[in-house]
GROMACS .gro file of C-alpha atoms in nm:
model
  194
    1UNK     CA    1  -4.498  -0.746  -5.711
    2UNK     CA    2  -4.501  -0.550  -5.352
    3UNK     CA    3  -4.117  -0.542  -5.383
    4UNK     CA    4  -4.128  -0.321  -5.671
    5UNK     CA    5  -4.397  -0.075  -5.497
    6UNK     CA    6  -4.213  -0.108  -5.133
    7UNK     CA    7  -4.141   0.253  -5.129
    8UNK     CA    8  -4.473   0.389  -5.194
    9UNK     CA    9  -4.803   0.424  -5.033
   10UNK     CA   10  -5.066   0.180  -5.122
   11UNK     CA   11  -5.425   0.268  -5.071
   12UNK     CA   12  -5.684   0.015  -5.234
   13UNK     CA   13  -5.954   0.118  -5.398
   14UNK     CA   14  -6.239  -0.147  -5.371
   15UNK     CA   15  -6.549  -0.269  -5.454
   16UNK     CA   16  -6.528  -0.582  -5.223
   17UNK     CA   17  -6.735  -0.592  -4.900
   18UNK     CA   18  -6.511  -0.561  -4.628
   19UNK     CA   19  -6.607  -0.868  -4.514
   20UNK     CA   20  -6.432  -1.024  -4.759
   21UNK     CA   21  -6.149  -1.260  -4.729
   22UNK     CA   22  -6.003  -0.998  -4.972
   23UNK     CA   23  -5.861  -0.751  -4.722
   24UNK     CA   24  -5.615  -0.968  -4.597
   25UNK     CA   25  -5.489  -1.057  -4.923
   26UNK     CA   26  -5.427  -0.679  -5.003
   27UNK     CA   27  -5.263  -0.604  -4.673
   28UNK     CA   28  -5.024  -0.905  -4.768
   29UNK     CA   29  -4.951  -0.710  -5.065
   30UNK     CA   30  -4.823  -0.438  -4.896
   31UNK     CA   31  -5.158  -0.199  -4.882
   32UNK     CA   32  -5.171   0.068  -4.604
   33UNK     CA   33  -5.520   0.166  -4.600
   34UNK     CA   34  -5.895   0.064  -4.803
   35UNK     CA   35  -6.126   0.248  -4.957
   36UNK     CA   36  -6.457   0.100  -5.015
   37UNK     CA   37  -6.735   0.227  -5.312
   38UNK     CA   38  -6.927   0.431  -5.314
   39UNK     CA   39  -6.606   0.702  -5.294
   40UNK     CA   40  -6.614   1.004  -5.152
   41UNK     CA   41  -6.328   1.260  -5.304
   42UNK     CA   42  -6.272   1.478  -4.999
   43UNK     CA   43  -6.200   1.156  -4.826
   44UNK     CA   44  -5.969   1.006  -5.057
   45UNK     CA   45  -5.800   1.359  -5.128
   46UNK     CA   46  -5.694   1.357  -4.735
   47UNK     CA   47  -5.580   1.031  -4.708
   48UNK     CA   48  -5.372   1.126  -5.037
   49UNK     CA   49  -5.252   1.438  -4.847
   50UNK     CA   50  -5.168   1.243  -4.526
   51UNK     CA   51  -4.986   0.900  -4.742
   52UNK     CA   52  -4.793   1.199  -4.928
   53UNK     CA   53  -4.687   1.413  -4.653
   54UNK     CA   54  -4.593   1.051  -4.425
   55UNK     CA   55  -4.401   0.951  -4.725
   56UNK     CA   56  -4.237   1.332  -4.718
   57UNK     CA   57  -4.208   1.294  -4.318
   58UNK     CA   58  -4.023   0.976  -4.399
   59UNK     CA   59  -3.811   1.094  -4.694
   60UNK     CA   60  -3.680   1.318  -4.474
   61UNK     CA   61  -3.609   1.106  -4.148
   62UNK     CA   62  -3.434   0.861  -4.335
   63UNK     CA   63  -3.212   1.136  -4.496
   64UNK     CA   64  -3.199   1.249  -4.154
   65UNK     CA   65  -3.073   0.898  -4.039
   66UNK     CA   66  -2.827   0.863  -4.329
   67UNK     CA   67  -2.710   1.221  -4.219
   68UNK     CA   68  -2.683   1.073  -3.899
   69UNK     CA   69  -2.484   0.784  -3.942
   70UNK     CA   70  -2.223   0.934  -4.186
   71UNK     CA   71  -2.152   1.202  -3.858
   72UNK     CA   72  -2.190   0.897  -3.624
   73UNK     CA   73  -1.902   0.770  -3.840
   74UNK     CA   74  -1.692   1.037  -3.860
   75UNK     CA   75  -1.701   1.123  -3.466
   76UNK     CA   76  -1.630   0.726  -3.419
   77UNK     CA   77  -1.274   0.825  -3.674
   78UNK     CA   78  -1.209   1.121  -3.499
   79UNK     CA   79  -1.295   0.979  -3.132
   80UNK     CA   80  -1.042   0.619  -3.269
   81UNK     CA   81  -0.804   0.851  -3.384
   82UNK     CA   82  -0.785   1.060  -3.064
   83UNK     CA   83  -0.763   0.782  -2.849
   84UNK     CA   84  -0.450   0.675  -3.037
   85UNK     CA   85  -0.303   0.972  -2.985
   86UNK     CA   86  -0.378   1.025  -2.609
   87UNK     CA   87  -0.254   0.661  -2.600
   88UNK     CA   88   0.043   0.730  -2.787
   89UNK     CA   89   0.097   1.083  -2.530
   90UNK     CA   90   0.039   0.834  -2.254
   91UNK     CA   91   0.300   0.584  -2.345
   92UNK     CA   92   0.544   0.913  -2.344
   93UNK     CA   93   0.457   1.035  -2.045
   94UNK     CA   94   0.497   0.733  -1.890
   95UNK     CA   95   0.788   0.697  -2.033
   96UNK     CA   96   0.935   1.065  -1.898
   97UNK     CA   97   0.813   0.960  -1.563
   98UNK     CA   98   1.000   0.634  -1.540
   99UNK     CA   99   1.346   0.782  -1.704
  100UNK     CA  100   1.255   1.071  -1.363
  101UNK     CA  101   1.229   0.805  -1.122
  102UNK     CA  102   1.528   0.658  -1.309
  103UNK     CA  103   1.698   0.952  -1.221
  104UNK     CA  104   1.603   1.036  -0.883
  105UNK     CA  105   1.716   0.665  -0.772
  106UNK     CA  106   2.044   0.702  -0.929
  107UNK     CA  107   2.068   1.035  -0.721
  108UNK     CA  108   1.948   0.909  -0.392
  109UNK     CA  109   2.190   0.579  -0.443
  110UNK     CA  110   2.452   0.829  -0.490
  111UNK     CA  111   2.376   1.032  -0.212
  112UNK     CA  112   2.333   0.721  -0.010
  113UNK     CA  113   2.622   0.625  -0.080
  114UNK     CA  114   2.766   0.955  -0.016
  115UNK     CA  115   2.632   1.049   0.299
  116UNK     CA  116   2.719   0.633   0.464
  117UNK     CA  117   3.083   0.714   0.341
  118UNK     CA  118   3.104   1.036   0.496
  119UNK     CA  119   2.921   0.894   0.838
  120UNK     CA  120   3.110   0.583   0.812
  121UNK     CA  121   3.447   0.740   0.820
  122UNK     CA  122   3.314   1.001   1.104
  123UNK     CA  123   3.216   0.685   1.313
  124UNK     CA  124   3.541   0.525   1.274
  125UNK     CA  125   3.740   0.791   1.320
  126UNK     CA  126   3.591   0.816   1.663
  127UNK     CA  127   3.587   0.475   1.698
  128UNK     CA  128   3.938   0.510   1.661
  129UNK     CA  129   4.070   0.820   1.850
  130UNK     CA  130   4.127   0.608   2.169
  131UNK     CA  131   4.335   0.357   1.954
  132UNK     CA  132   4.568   0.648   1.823
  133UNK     CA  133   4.538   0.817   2.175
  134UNK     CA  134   4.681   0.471   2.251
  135UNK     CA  135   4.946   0.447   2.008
  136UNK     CA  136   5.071   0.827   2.101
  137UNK     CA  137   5.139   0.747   2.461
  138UNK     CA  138   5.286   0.410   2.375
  139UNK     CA  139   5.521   0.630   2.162
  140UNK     CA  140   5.561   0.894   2.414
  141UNK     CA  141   5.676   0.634   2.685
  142UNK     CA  142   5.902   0.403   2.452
  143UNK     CA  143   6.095   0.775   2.420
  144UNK     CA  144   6.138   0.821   2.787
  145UNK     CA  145   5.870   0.990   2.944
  146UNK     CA  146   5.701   0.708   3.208
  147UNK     CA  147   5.476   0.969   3.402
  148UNK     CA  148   5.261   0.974   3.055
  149UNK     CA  149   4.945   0.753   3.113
  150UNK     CA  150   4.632   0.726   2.865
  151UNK     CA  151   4.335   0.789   3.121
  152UNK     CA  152   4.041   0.711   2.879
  153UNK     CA  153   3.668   0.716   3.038
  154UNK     CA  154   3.620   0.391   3.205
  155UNK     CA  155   3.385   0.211   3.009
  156UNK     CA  156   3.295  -0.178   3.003
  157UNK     CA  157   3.426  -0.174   2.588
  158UNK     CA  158   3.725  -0.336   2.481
  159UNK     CA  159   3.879   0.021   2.419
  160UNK     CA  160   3.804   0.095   2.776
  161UNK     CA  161   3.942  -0.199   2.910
  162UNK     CA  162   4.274  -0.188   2.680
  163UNK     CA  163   4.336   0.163   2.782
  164UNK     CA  164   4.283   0.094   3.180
  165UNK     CA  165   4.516  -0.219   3.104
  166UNK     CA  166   4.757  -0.044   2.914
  167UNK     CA  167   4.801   0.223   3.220
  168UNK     CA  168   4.775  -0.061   3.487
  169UNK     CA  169   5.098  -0.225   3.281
  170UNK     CA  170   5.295   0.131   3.267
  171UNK     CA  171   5.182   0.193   3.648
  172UNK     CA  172   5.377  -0.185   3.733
  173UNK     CA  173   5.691  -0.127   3.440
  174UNK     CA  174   5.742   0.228   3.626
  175UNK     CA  175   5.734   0.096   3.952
  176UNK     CA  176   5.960  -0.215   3.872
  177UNK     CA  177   6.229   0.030   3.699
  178UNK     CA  178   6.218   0.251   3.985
  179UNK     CA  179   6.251  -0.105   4.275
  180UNK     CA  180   6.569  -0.158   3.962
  181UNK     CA  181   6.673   0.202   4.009
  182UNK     CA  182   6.685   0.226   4.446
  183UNK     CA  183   6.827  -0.142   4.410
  184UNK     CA  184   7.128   0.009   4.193
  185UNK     CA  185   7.163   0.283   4.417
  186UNK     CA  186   7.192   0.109   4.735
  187UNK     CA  187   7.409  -0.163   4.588
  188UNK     CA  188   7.651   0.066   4.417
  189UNK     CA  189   7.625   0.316   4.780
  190UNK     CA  190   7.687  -0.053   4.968
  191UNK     CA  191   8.025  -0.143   4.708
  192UNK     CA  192   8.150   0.223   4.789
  193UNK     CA  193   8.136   0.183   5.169
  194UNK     CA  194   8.348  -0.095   5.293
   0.00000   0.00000   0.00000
């Protein structure tokens, strides 16, 4: 019986002292408030006022609520359905910025690369001046001319050391062709004169 009623205000009307074992049976059944005989109207015509205004008070909240929830619903759609698309804008961006870095590894590989070639053939080259150096005067002497010598900066390197070699050898060959040369001359001045 109180679930058909539920959504109205109950106020008992009663002849019962309210003493009675009564009143709790009526609050069971769903009843809000008592009024005992002898009645008096302005009394029951306020609490009429008040039950009809708390059930307009309540009308109205629950409206409220239901007005409430359908926005709560639609912000919790429209907040889901922006944080798929910043997720979705994220993904790309994070995607641009890897393909970038991508890029500006490829670059500095290349450039890497680049500059070691260029300062790798720089170093040898100079590495290697003293060899050619070497190989000129080597050529210069096998044509003839014996006063050529290399004279590289003495140095405790194996370039250094070759080069101081390489004179010390040219210093002895030039001396031992000119011992040959004096020997020739006296012996051919010594056949001449009997």
């Amino acid at each position: 019986k109180a679930a058909a009623f539920a959504a109205f205000a109950r106020v008992f009307l009663t002849a019962y002292d309210p003493g009675s074992g009564r009143i709790v049976e009526g609050y069971q059944l769903g009843a809000i408030d008592y009024i005992y005989k002898p009645f008096d109207a302005d009394i029951l015509r306020s609490k009429v006022r008040f039950f009809v205004d708390l059930y307009r008070k309540s009308a109205a909240l629950e409206h409220a609520e239901q007005e409430v929830r359908q926005l709560n619903a639609e912000l919790e759609k429209r907040v889901t359905q922006r944080t798929l698309a910043l997720g979705a804008a994220n993904r790309e961006l994070e995607a641009a910025a890897l393909e970038r870095l991508r890029t500006y590894l490829l670059l500095g590989l290349l450039g890497g690369t680049l500059a070691g070639l260029v300062l790798g053939i720089t170093f040898t080259r100079a590495v290697l001046r003293p060899l050619d150096r070497v190989a000129d005067t080597a050529e210069a002497i096998a044509s003839g001319d014996l006063q050529r010598r290399l004279l590289l900066p003495a140095g405790r390197n194996e370039v250094a050391r070759l080069g101081q070699a390489f004179d010390d050898m040219v210093g002895r060959l030039v001396a031992t062709l000119e011992a040959q040369r004096r020997f020739v001359a006296d012996a051919s001045h010594e056949l001449r004169t009997p």
